[in-house]
mmCIF file of C-alpha atoms in Angstrom:
data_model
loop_
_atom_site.group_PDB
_atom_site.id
_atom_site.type_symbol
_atom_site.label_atom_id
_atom_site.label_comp_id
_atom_site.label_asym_id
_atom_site.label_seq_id
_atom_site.Cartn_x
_atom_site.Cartn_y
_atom_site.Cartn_z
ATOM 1 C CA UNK A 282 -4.740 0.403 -16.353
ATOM 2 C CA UNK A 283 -4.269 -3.130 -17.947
ATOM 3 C CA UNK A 284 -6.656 -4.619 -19.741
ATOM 4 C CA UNK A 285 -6.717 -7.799 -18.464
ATOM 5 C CA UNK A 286 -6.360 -6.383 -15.068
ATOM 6 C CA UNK A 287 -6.631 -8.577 -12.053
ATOM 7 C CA UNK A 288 -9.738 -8.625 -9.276
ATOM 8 C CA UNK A 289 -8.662 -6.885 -6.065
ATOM 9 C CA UNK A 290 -10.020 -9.209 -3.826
ATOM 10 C CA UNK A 291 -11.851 -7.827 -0.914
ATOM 11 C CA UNK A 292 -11.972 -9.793 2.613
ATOM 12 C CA UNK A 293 -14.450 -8.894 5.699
ATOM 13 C CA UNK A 294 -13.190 -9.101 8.771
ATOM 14 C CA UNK A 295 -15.344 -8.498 11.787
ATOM 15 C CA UNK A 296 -14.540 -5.742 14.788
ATOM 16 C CA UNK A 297 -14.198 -8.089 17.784
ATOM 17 C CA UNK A 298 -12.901 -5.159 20.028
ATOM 18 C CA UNK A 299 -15.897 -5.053 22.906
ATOM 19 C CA UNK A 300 -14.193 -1.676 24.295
ATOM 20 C CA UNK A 301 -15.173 -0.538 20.513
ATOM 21 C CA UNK A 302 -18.203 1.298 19.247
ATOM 22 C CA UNK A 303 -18.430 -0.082 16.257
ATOM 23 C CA UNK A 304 -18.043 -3.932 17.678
ATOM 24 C CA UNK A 305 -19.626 -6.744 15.498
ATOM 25 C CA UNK A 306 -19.490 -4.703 12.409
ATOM 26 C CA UNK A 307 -17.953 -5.974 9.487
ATOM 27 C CA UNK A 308 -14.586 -4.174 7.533
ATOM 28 C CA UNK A 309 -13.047 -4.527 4.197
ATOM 29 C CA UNK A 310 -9.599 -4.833 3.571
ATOM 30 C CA UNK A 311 -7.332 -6.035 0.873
ATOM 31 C CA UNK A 312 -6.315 -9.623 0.516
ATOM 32 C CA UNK A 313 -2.702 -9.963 0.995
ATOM 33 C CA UNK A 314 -0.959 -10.190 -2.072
ATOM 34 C CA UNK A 315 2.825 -10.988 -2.543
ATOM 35 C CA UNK A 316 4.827 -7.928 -4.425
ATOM 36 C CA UNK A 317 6.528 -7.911 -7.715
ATOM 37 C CA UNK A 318 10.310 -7.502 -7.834
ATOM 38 C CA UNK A 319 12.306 -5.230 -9.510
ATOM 39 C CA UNK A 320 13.012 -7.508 -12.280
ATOM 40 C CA UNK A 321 9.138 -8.537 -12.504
ATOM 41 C CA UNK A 322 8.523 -4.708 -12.499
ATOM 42 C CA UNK A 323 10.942 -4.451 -15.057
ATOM 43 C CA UNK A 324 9.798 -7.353 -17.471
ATOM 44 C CA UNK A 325 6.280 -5.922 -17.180
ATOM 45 C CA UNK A 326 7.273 -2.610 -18.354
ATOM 46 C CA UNK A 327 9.077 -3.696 -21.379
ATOM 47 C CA UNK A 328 5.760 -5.964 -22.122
ATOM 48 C CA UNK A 329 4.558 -2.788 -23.134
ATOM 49 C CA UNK A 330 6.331 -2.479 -26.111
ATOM 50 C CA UNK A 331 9.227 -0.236 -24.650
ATOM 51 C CA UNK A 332 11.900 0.070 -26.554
ATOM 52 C CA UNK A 333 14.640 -0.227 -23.277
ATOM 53 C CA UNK A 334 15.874 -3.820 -22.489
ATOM 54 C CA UNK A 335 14.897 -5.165 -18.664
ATOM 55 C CA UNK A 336 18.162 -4.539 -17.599
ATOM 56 C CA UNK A 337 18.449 -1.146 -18.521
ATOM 57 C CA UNK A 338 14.402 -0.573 -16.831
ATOM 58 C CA UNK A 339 16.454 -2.234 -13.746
ATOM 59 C CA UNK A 340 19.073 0.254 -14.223
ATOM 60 C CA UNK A 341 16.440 3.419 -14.277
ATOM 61 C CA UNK A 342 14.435 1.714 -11.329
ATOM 62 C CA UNK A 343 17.669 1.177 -9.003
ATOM 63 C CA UNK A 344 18.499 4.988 -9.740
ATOM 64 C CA UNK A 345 15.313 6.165 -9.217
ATOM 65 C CA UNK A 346 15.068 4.100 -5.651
ATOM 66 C CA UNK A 347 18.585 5.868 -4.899
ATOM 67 C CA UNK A 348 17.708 9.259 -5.944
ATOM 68 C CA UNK A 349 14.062 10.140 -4.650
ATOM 69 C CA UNK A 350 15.394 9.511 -1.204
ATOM 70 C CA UNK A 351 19.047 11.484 -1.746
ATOM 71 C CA UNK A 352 16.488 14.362 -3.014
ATOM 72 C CA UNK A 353 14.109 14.317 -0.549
ATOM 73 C CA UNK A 354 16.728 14.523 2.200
ATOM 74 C CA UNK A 355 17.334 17.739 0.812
ATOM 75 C CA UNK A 356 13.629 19.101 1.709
ATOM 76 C CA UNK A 357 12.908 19.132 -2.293
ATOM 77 C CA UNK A 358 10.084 17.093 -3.480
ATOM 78 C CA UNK A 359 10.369 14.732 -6.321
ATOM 79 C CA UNK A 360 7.425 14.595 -8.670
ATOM 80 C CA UNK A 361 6.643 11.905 -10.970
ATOM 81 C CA UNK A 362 4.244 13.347 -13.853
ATOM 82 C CA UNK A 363 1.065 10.679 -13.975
ATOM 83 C CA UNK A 364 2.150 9.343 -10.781
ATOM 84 C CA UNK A 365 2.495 11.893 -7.644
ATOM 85 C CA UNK A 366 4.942 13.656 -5.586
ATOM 86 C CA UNK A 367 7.249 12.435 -3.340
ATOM 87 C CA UNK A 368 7.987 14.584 -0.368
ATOM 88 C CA UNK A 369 9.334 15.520 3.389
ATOM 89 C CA UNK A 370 7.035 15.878 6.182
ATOM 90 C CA UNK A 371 8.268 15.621 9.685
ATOM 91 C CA UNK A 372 6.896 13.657 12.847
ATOM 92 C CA UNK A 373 7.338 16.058 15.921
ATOM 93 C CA UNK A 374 6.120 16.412 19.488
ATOM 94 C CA UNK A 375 5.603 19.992 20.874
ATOM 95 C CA UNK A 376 7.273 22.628 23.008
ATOM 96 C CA UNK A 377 6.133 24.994 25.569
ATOM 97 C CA UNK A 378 8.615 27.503 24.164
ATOM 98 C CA UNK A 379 10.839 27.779 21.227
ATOM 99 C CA UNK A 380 13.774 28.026 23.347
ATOM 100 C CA UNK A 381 12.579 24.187 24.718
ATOM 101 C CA UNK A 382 12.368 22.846 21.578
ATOM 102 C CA UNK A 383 15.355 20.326 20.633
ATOM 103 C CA UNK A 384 15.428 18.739 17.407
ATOM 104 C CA UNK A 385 17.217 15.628 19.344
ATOM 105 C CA UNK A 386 13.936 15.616 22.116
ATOM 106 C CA UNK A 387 11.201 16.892 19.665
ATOM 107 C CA UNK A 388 11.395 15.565 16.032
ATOM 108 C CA UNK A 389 10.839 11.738 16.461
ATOM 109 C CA UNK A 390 10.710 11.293 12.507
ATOM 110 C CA UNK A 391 11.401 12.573 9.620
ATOM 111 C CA UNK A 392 8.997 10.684 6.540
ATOM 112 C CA UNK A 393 9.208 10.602 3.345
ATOM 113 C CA UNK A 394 5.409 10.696 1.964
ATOM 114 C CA UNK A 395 3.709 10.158 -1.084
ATOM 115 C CA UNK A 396 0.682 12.410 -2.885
ATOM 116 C CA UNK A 397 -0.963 10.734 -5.921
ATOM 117 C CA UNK A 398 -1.137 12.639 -8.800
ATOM 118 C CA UNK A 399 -4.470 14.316 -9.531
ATOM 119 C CA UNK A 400 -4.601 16.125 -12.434
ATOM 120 C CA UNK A 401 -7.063 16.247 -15.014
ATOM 121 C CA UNK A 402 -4.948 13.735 -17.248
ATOM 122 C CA UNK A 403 -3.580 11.250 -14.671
ATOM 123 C CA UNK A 404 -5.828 11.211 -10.954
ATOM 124 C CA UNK A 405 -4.787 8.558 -9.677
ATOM 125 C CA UNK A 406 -6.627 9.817 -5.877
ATOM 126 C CA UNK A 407 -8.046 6.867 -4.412
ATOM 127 C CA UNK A 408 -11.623 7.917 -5.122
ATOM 128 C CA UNK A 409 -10.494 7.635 -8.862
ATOM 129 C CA UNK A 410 -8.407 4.759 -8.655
ATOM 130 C CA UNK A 411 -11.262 3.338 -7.153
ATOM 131 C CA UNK A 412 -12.891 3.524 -10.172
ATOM 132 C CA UNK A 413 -10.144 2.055 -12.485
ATOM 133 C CA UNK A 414 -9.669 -0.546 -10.437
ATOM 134 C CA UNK A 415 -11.888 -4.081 -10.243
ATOM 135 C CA UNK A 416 -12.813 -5.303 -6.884
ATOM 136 C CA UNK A 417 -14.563 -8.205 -5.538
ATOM 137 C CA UNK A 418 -15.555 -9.484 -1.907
ATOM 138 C CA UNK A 419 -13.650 -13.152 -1.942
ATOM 139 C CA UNK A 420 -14.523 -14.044 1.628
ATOM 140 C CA UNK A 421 -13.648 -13.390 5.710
ATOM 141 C CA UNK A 422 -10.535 -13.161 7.427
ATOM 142 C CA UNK A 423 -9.242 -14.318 10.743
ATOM 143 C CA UNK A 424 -6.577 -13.149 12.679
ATOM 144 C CA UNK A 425 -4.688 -15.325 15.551
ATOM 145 C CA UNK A 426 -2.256 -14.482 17.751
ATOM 146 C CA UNK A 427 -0.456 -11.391 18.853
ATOM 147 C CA UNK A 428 0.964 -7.878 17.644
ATOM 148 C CA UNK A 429 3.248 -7.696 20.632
ATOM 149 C CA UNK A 430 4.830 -11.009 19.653
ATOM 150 C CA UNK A 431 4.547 -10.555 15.595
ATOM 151 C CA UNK A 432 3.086 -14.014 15.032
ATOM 152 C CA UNK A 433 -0.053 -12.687 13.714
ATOM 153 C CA UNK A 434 -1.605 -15.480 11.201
ATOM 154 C CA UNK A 435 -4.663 -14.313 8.638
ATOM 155 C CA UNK A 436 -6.911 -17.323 8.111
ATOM 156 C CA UNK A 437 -8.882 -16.496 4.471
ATOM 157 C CA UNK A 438 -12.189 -18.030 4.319
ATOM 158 C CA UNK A 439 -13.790 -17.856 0.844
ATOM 159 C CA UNK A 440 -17.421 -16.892 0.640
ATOM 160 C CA UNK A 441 -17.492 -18.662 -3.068
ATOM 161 C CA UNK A 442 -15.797 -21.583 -4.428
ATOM 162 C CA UNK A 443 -12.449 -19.605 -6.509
ATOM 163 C CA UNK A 444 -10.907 -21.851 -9.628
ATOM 164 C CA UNK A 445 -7.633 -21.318 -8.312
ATOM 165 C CA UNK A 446 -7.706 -21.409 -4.472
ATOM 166 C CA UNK A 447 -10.471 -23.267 -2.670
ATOM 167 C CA UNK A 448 -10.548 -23.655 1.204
ATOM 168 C CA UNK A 449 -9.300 -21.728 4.217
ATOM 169 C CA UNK A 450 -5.629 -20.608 2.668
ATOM 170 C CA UNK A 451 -2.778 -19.129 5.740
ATOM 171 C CA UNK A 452 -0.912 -16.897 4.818
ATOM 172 C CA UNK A 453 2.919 -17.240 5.521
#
């Protein structure tokens, strides 16, 4: 992990489902964060003192984003030593007989899924990356409107003034 690694910052947002058990409690989840691009990912790994250019990291990345796929197609998992495994699983519903069972009618997906590494050397389960990682509760969360419309809109409400971001922030 980076030394100067950033806070993953932690919002609570309260169960307001009444048909729920667990209604009034309070969840964590993550902040939404934007992603990096290619190119970002690409300038931060030659910031590490690699000795490829950011074009040719770009080059490796695209490849690798073309491969994995191509070779997990194939029903061969792809594993990336300090990282995980990349692999097939399907997404079926079941039969009464074998002789019922249509691939077109039964298997509704076909995934591909990721396994963090966890060796010795490189766990990166989430109970360890847990620990390598540095988290902080920033404030609440709000959610307005609908699921069945997609114009959900997060509200973040910070518990403690932040230097960089003070107020309710929307996201977009």
């Amino acid at each position: 992990m980076a030394k100067n690694q950033k806070t993953l910052r932690i919002v609570l947002r309260q169960n307001k489902n009444e048909d729920s058990r667990a209604y009034g409690k309070w969840y964590a989840e993550l902040m939404d964060r934007e992603s990096i691009s290619t190119r970002a990912l690409a300038k931060h790994i030659a910031s590490h003192g690699s000795p490829y250019t950011e074009d040719m990291i770009i080059g490796i990345l695209a490849a690798l984003s073309r491969c994995i796929p191509e070779i997990v197609s194939e029903g061969t998992g792809v594993k990336l030593d300090g990282l995980g495994q990349f692999y097939p699983s399907l997404e079926t519903t079941g039969a009464e007989t074998p002789s019922k069972f249509s691939i077109q009618e039964n298997v509704k997906g076909v995934h591909i899924r990721f396994l963090p590494d966890s060796s010795k050397l490189d766990n990166m389960t989430s109970r360890e990356f847990r620990d390598k990682c540095s988290l902080s509760i920033w404030g609440m969360v709000t959610t307005t409107g609908s699921t069945k419309t997609n114009n959900l809109v997060k509200t973040y409400h910070p518990l403690i003034e932040d230097e960089q971001e003070v107020g309710d922030i929307e996201n977009p």
